[in-house]
Tab-separated table of C-alpha atoms in Angstrom:
chain	number	residue	atom	x	y	z
A	1	UNK	CA	108.243	99.760	91.837
A	2	UNK	CA	106.268	101.002	95.215
A	3	UNK	CA	107.449	98.810	97.988
A	4	UNK	CA	105.888	96.629	100.598
A	5	UNK	CA	106.076	97.216	104.158
A	6	UNK	CA	105.679	95.036	107.129
A	7	UNK	CA	106.755	95.531	111.030
A	8	UNK	CA	109.463	93.529	112.416
A	9	UNK	CA	109.546	90.772	114.777
A	10	UNK	CA	111.410	91.650	117.957
A	11	UNK	CA	112.313	88.281	118.182
A	12	UNK	CA	114.206	88.184	115.040
A	13	UNK	CA	117.694	86.362	116.083
A	14	UNK	CA	119.844	87.897	113.847
A	15	UNK	CA	119.156	91.536	114.880
A	16	UNK	CA	121.450	92.517	118.072
A	17	UNK	CA	121.518	96.117	118.426
A	18	UNK	CA	118.971	98.266	116.776
A	19	UNK	CA	118.587	102.018	116.335
A	20	UNK	CA	115.262	103.145	115.406
A	21	UNK	CA	114.560	106.042	113.083
A	22	UNK	CA	110.855	105.466	113.251
A	23	UNK	CA	108.612	102.531	113.545
A	24	UNK	CA	109.492	99.191	112.983
A	25	UNK	CA	108.682	98.638	108.950
A	26	UNK	CA	109.825	96.334	106.697
A	27	UNK	CA	109.007	96.347	102.951
A	28	UNK	CA	109.808	94.046	100.261
A	29	UNK	CA	108.909	94.310	96.594
A	30	UNK	CA	106.490	93.657	94.059
A	31	UNK	CA	103.865	91.596	96.592
A	32	UNK	CA	100.393	92.115	94.972
A	33	UNK	CA	97.014	91.314	95.180
A	34	UNK	CA	94.447	91.392	91.871
A	35	UNK	CA	91.795	93.541	91.702
A	36	UNK	CA	89.011	91.567	89.802
A	37	UNK	CA	86.472	94.219	89.166
A	38	UNK	CA	89.272	96.997	88.018
A	39	UNK	CA	91.368	94.547	86.404
A	40	UNK	CA	94.257	95.592	87.970
A	41	UNK	CA	97.148	94.548	90.170
A	42	UNK	CA	97.408	96.362	93.445
A	43	UNK	CA	100.114	96.637	95.720
A	44	UNK	CA	99.692	94.943	99.352
A	45	UNK	CA	101.241	94.991	102.504
A	46	UNK	CA	101.338	92.527	105.388
A	47	UNK	CA	102.048	93.978	109.110
A	48	UNK	CA	101.812	92.565	112.541
A	49	UNK	CA	98.163	92.708	113.800
A	50	UNK	CA	98.019	95.518	116.321
A	51	UNK	CA	95.805	95.583	119.846
A	52	UNK	CA	93.685	98.344	117.829
A	53	UNK	CA	93.234	95.784	114.951
A	54	UNK	CA	90.975	93.435	116.846
A	55	UNK	CA	88.289	96.183	116.862
A	56	UNK	CA	88.476	96.093	112.987
A	57	UNK	CA	87.947	92.113	112.954
A	58	UNK	CA	84.573	91.399	113.135
A	59	UNK	CA	83.300	87.838	113.328
A	60	UNK	CA	80.538	88.945	110.518
A	61	UNK	CA	83.606	90.330	108.232
A	62	UNK	CA	86.667	88.266	109.371
A	63	UNK	CA	84.941	85.053	110.314
A	64	UNK	CA	86.404	84.197	113.665
A	65	UNK	CA	87.241	85.959	117.056
A	66	UNK	CA	90.620	86.784	116.684
A	67	UNK	CA	91.223	88.124	119.935
A	68	UNK	CA	91.159	84.473	121.443
A	69	UNK	CA	94.519	83.585	119.775
A	70	UNK	CA	96.102	86.359	121.085
A	71	UNK	CA	98.047	84.812	123.712
A	72	UNK	CA	98.951	81.649	121.807
A	73	UNK	CA	99.890	82.707	118.224
A	74	UNK	CA	101.267	85.976	116.524
A	75	UNK	CA	99.193	87.306	113.889
A	76	UNK	CA	99.657	89.580	110.511
A	77	UNK	CA	97.167	91.512	108.655
A	78	UNK	CA	96.889	92.169	104.524
A	79	UNK	CA	96.016	95.457	103.780
A	80	UNK	CA	96.234	97.564	100.152
A	81	UNK	CA	99.512	99.886	100.473
A	82	UNK	CA	98.869	102.756	102.722
A	83	UNK	CA	95.184	101.941	103.627
A	84	UNK	CA	94.110	100.689	106.800
A	85	UNK	CA	91.227	98.343	105.852
A	86	UNK	CA	92.059	94.413	106.578
A	87	UNK	CA	91.380	92.029	104.123
A	88	UNK	CA	92.887	89.195	105.391
A	89	UNK	CA	94.644	87.633	108.609
A	90	UNK	CA	96.768	84.919	109.378
A	91	UNK	CA	97.606	83.232	113.103
A	92	UNK	CA	101.073	81.759	113.432
A	93	UNK	CA	102.695	79.285	115.861
A	94	UNK	CA	106.316	78.758	116.054
A	95	UNK	CA	107.609	75.006	116.483
A	96	UNK	CA	111.052	75.959	116.983
A	97	UNK	CA	112.371	72.409	117.632
A	98	UNK	CA	111.141	71.357	114.193
A	99	UNK	CA	111.987	74.456	112.552
A	100	UNK	CA	108.332	75.166	111.630
A	101	UNK	CA	105.837	77.718	111.602
A	102	UNK	CA	101.812	75.989	112.042
A	103	UNK	CA	99.291	78.259	110.398
A	104	UNK	CA	96.611	78.024	112.958
A	105	UNK	CA	93.949	79.934	111.367
A	106	UNK	CA	93.790	82.107	108.406
A	107	UNK	CA	90.744	84.081	106.578
A	108	UNK	CA	90.097	86.425	104.029
A	109	UNK	CA	87.526	89.423	104.367
A	110	UNK	CA	84.103	88.211	103.375
A	111	UNK	CA	83.603	90.624	100.111
A	112	UNK	CA	87.182	88.782	98.755
A	113	UNK	CA	85.558	85.170	99.118
A	114	UNK	CA	84.247	83.034	96.533
A	115	UNK	CA	83.171	83.682	92.394
A	116	UNK	CA	82.147	87.593	93.072
A	117	UNK	CA	85.380	88.366	95.289
A	118	UNK	CA	86.886	91.624	94.760
A	119	UNK	CA	90.836	91.033	95.576
A	120	UNK	CA	92.403	87.549	94.340
A	121	UNK	CA	95.562	86.062	95.839
A	122	UNK	CA	95.027	87.304	99.444
A	123	UNK	CA	95.515	83.829	101.169
A	124	UNK	CA	98.557	82.826	98.808
A	125	UNK	CA	100.495	85.912	100.052
A	126	UNK	CA	99.905	85.149	103.470
A	127	UNK	CA	100.481	81.642	103.132
A	128	UNK	CA	104.122	82.390	101.306
A	129	UNK	CA	104.515	85.015	103.655
A	130	UNK	CA	104.541	82.555	106.320
A	131	UNK	CA	107.287	80.609	104.219
A	132	UNK	CA	109.255	83.666	104.034
A	133	UNK	CA	109.585	84.091	107.688
A	134	UNK	CA	110.241	80.346	108.060
A	135	UNK	CA	113.104	80.651	106.022
A	136	UNK	CA	114.289	84.127	107.642
A	137	UNK	CA	113.999	82.486	111.227
A	138	UNK	CA	115.093	78.615	110.614
A	139	UNK	CA	118.425	77.917	109.706
A	140	UNK	CA	118.367	74.374	108.415
A	141	UNK	CA	115.177	73.025	107.346
A	142	UNK	CA	112.401	75.770	107.492
A	143	UNK	CA	108.990	74.513	106.786
A	144	UNK	CA	105.180	75.759	107.320
A	145	UNK	CA	102.454	72.970	108.261
A	146	UNK	CA	98.631	73.132	109.075
A	147	UNK	CA	95.748	70.799	110.054
A	148	UNK	CA	93.120	71.122	107.087
A	149	UNK	CA	89.871	70.201	107.253
A	150	UNK	CA	89.675	66.385	105.614
A	151	UNK	CA	87.224	67.551	102.907
A	152	UNK	CA	89.696	70.170	101.864
A	153	UNK	CA	92.849	68.529	101.915
A	154	UNK	CA	93.666	67.704	98.373
A	155	UNK	CA	92.180	71.054	97.319
A	156	UNK	CA	95.145	72.921	99.580
A	157	UNK	CA	97.586	70.381	97.667
A	158	UNK	CA	96.383	71.360	94.297
A	159	UNK	CA	96.466	75.066	95.087
A	160	UNK	CA	99.633	75.498	97.004
A	161	UNK	CA	101.198	72.399	96.236
A	162	UNK	CA	101.592	71.041	99.783
A	163	UNK	CA	102.615	67.404	101.322
A	164	UNK	CA	100.042	65.336	102.482
A	165	UNK	CA	101.606	63.888	106.074
A	166	UNK	CA	98.577	62.097	107.481
A	167	UNK	CA	96.460	64.632	109.495
A	168	UNK	CA	98.475	67.284	108.757
A	169	UNK	CA	100.125	69.393	105.313
A	170	UNK	CA	103.254	70.970	105.265
A	171	UNK	CA	105.363	72.754	102.629
A	172	UNK	CA	109.233	73.037	102.692
A	173	UNK	CA	112.536	74.043	100.664
A	174	UNK	CA	111.591	74.036	97.113
A	175	UNK	CA	107.465	74.392	97.867
A	176	UNK	CA	108.123	77.415	99.762
A	177	UNK	CA	110.114	79.399	97.465
A	178	UNK	CA	107.888	78.798	94.543
A	179	UNK	CA	105.255	80.238	96.662
A	180	UNK	CA	107.627	83.016	97.447
A	181	UNK	CA	108.453	83.508	93.805
A	182	UNK	CA	104.606	83.367	92.857
A	183	UNK	CA	103.142	85.597	95.623
A	184	UNK	CA	105.730	87.906	96.985
A	185	UNK	CA	108.497	88.221	94.359
B	1	UNK	CA	78.792	82.533	110.610
B	2	UNK	CA	79.273	78.865	111.039
B	3	UNK	CA	82.085	76.876	109.287
B	4	UNK	CA	79.333	74.551	108.288
B	5	UNK	CA	77.811	77.509	106.500
B	6	UNK	CA	80.834	78.484	104.744
B	7	UNK	CA	80.948	75.128	103.668
B	8	UNK	CA	77.464	75.351	102.118
B	9	UNK	CA	78.277	78.687	100.860
B	10	UNK	CA	81.375	78.025	99.015
B	11	UNK	CA	83.042	75.241	96.919
B	12	UNK	CA	86.132	73.844	98.469
B	13	UNK	CA	88.486	75.312	95.828
B	14	UNK	CA	86.950	78.658	97.079
B	15	UNK	CA	87.425	77.523	100.878
B	16	UNK	CA	91.153	77.035	100.556
B	17	UNK	CA	91.642	80.509	98.801
B	18	UNK	CA	90.022	82.099	101.814
B	19	UNK	CA	90.461	80.014	104.842
B	20	UNK	CA	92.373	77.980	107.101
B	21	UNK	CA	89.959	76.389	109.568
B	22	UNK	CA	90.601	75.600	113.149
B	23	UNK	CA	90.785	71.805	113.921
B	24	UNK	CA	90.665	70.434	116.997
B	25	UNK	CA	92.467	67.128	117.677
B	26	UNK	CA	92.085	64.727	120.517
B	27	UNK	CA	95.630	64.362	122.341
B	28	UNK	CA	95.946	60.739	120.840
B	29	UNK	CA	95.258	62.282	117.258
B	30	UNK	CA	97.499	65.296	117.944
B	31	UNK	CA	100.498	62.973	119.033
B	32	UNK	CA	99.646	60.905	115.998
B	33	UNK	CA	99.473	63.798	113.863
B	34	UNK	CA	102.826	65.092	115.152
B	35	UNK	CA	104.379	61.785	114.628
B	36	UNK	CA	103.212	61.485	111.088
B	37	UNK	CA	104.449	65.144	110.094
B	38	UNK	CA	107.737	64.413	111.710
B	39	UNK	CA	108.497	61.054	109.517
B	40	UNK	CA	107.743	62.764	106.516
B	41	UNK	CA	109.669	65.892	107.078
B	42	UNK	CA	112.447	63.651	107.994
B	43	UNK	CA	112.655	61.810	104.935
B	44	UNK	CA	111.996	64.908	102.802
B	45	UNK	CA	115.081	66.395	104.810
B	46	UNK	CA	117.066	63.404	104.205
B	47	UNK	CA	116.374	63.659	100.634
B	48	UNK	CA	117.615	67.196	100.347
B	49	UNK	CA	120.940	68.028	98.139
B	50	UNK	CA	123.538	70.364	99.183
B	51	UNK	CA	122.312	72.450	96.364
B	52	UNK	CA	118.682	72.588	97.918
B	53	UNK	CA	120.713	73.568	101.028
B	54	UNK	CA	122.779	76.033	99.605
B	55	UNK	CA	119.632	77.389	98.030
B	56	UNK	CA	117.735	78.053	101.245
B	57	UNK	CA	120.712	79.610	102.918
B	58	UNK	CA	121.311	82.056	100.224
B	59	UNK	CA	117.614	82.740	100.172
B	60	UNK	CA	117.572	83.174	104.112
B	61	UNK	CA	120.771	85.918	103.402
B	62	UNK	CA	118.449	87.800	100.568
B	63	UNK	CA	115.305	87.949	103.236
B	64	UNK	CA	117.705	89.050	106.052
B	65	UNK	CA	119.112	91.853	104.030
B	66	UNK	CA	115.960	92.730	101.981
B	67	UNK	CA	113.982	93.438	105.310
B	68	UNK	CA	117.028	95.060	106.447
B	69	UNK	CA	117.726	97.629	103.614
B	70	UNK	CA	113.908	98.530	103.519
B	71	UNK	CA	113.599	98.634	107.211
B	72	UNK	CA	113.010	102.331	109.248
B	73	UNK	CA	115.880	101.127	111.566
B	74	UNK	CA	120.010	101.134	111.496
B	75	UNK	CA	122.080	98.616	113.169
B	76	UNK	CA	125.755	99.825	112.878
B	77	UNK	CA	126.992	96.272	112.889
B	78	UNK	CA	125.205	95.560	109.620
B	79	UNK	CA	127.473	96.675	107.284
B	80	UNK	CA	128.579	95.834	103.746
B	81	UNK	CA	131.415	93.708	105.236
B	82	UNK	CA	129.040	92.022	107.602
B	83	UNK	CA	126.818	90.828	105.249
B	84	UNK	CA	129.394	90.103	102.708
B	85	UNK	CA	131.048	87.756	105.018
B	86	UNK	CA	127.714	86.080	105.799
B	87	UNK	CA	127.928	85.213	102.048
B	88	UNK	CA	131.152	83.925	102.263
B	89	UNK	CA	130.155	81.555	105.252
B	90	UNK	CA	127.060	80.211	103.436
B	91	UNK	CA	128.896	79.663	100.473
B	92	UNK	CA	131.794	77.992	102.370
B	93	UNK	CA	134.331	80.184	100.120
B	94	UNK	CA	137.744	81.044	101.526
B	95	UNK	CA	138.894	83.945	101.177
B	96	UNK	CA	141.376	83.415	98.670
B	97	UNK	CA	138.764	81.399	96.541
B	98	UNK	CA	136.055	84.046	96.708
B	99	UNK	CA	138.693	86.533	95.597
B	100	UNK	CA	139.622	84.603	92.326
B	101	UNK	CA	135.831	83.708	91.845
B	102	UNK	CA	135.252	87.295	91.614
B	103	UNK	CA	138.647	88.180	90.145
B	104	UNK	CA	139.493	90.499	92.661
B	105	UNK	CA	142.875	90.848	95.053
B	106	UNK	CA	142.638	89.003	98.157
B	107	UNK	CA	143.532	92.247	99.670
B	108	UNK	CA	140.396	94.202	98.356
B	109	UNK	CA	138.364	91.263	99.500
B	110	UNK	CA	139.719	91.582	103.054
B	111	UNK	CA	139.445	95.616	102.990
B	112	UNK	CA	136.110	95.197	102.091
B	113	UNK	CA	135.209	92.492	104.647
B	114	UNK	CA	136.579	94.960	107.217
B	115	UNK	CA	134.426	97.816	105.526
B	116	UNK	CA	138.066	99.690	104.752
B	117	UNK	CA	137.259	99.780	101.405
B	118	UNK	CA	134.025	100.187	99.193
B	119	UNK	CA	133.139	98.019	96.572
B	120	UNK	CA	132.265	99.776	93.317
B	121	UNK	CA	129.578	99.059	90.991
B	122	UNK	CA	131.534	96.124	89.013
B	123	UNK	CA	131.829	94.356	92.288
B	124	UNK	CA	128.438	95.008	93.379
B	125	UNK	CA	127.466	93.494	89.562
B	126	UNK	CA	129.876	90.572	90.327
B	127	UNK	CA	128.280	89.413	93.675
B	128	UNK	CA	124.903	89.416	92.020
B	129	UNK	CA	126.360	87.356	89.282
B	130	UNK	CA	127.884	84.696	91.661
B	131	UNK	CA	125.142	84.479	93.430
B	132	UNK	CA	122.990	83.322	90.521
B	133	UNK	CA	121.342	86.519	90.566
B	134	UNK	CA	119.561	85.939	93.786
B	135	UNK	CA	121.208	88.652	95.700
B	136	UNK	CA	120.592	91.551	92.983
B	137	UNK	CA	123.571	94.212	92.975
B	138	UNK	CA	120.801	96.861	94.129
B	139	UNK	CA	120.707	95.253	97.595
B	140	UNK	CA	124.275	95.744	98.110
B	141	UNK	CA	124.101	99.548	96.528
B	142	UNK	CA	121.178	99.959	99.232
B	143	UNK	CA	122.889	98.687	101.889
B	144	UNK	CA	125.880	101.309	101.586
B	145	UNK	CA	123.241	103.795	101.022
B	146	UNK	CA	121.870	102.936	104.199
B	147	UNK	CA	125.168	103.056	105.836
B	148	UNK	CA	126.039	106.731	104.404
B	149	UNK	CA	122.100	107.875	105.177
B	150	UNK	CA	122.845	107.093	108.411
B	151	UNK	CA	126.287	108.964	108.764
B	152	UNK	CA	125.198	112.114	106.848
B	153	UNK	CA	121.936	112.266	109.586
B	154	UNK	CA	124.007	111.931	112.361
B	155	UNK	CA	127.263	113.393	112.161
B	156	UNK	CA	127.216	116.563	114.268
B	157	UNK	CA	131.057	117.233	113.829
B	158	UNK	CA	130.604	117.543	110.177
B	159	UNK	CA	127.396	120.209	110.915
B	160	UNK	CA	129.352	122.104	113.200
B	161	UNK	CA	132.398	122.609	110.846
B	162	UNK	CA	130.471	123.339	107.787
B	163	UNK	CA	128.143	126.042	109.329
B	164	UNK	CA	131.470	128.483	108.894
B	165	UNK	CA	130.470	128.200	105.368
B	166	UNK	CA	126.701	129.213	105.586
B	167	UNK	CA	125.386	132.722	105.402
B	168	UNK	CA	122.118	134.258	105.582
B	169	UNK	CA	120.113	131.110	106.044
B	170	UNK	CA	116.696	131.329	105.864
B	171	UNK	CA	114.548	132.264	108.803
B	172	UNK	CA	111.362	130.447	109.278
B	173	UNK	CA	108.483	130.999	111.460
């Protein structure tokens, strides 16, 4: 099975000394999105967003000015394996004291939204990936949170099993592992 | 496209499959939101069982191992013994207990922890079974393989020694 890659966060605390053969590159197996037109699974990668990528992220296709978040968050992109085209983007912020990663922003590219979208599962993969990062980063009680638009709150709960915490929604332990199992494993 | 237009164009179900929107809260609202979240999370954390905590620790090790064996970098500290030690710590097993769990001699376990002895396939499969299949035997295998690949790639003294046995090496332009 082809593997999935993602570049490595320097801040990863368990790495002390690193000998690099090539560029930072992580892979984990079996992450796929579904091509609804061809009716087939396609291997996807989640990689850190690089400076050059901002030129590819247009408001028309990716909905927001992502460059604005560069200094206040870290971002990842989802692409098909071996391709450069960005199908989804996620912006994350760490809250170390609470062992929590907050999803600040997420957007799927315009052709992959709605009833006529080509690829399915993009957002789920990105949210599950945030959960995986939280588990790697935080030792005791890792979690992922977001502040939903009020109208969408119950739909996030239904779709991803998120827990209602008033203004915010969050996922932890079992829910994170379920999402990882569904989208990344 | 404005968020308002996106709400007109897509159903809520379609929106949560495509977006997490930016939401601006006032300082007061943010404070309240943080307090609420903190209370809910504290409640969940208090209810977490030892088994769930172990599960998280186990998956943490799995993801670290997964990223390392599939990464394009090498760290001499990340040996088989290092990750096995991590496994023992997270399962709170003493060496004697763990050796008994997987039915090997304690000395054999100590040697593996110190990277003085390599595990065979049976041991790697026992490790997989002990972790309730969370950490597959192939991960331990790939970890060893990575160490060997690095040694093979960087062992200049071996090359210096072996060159005497090679003649007529290819001349390429």
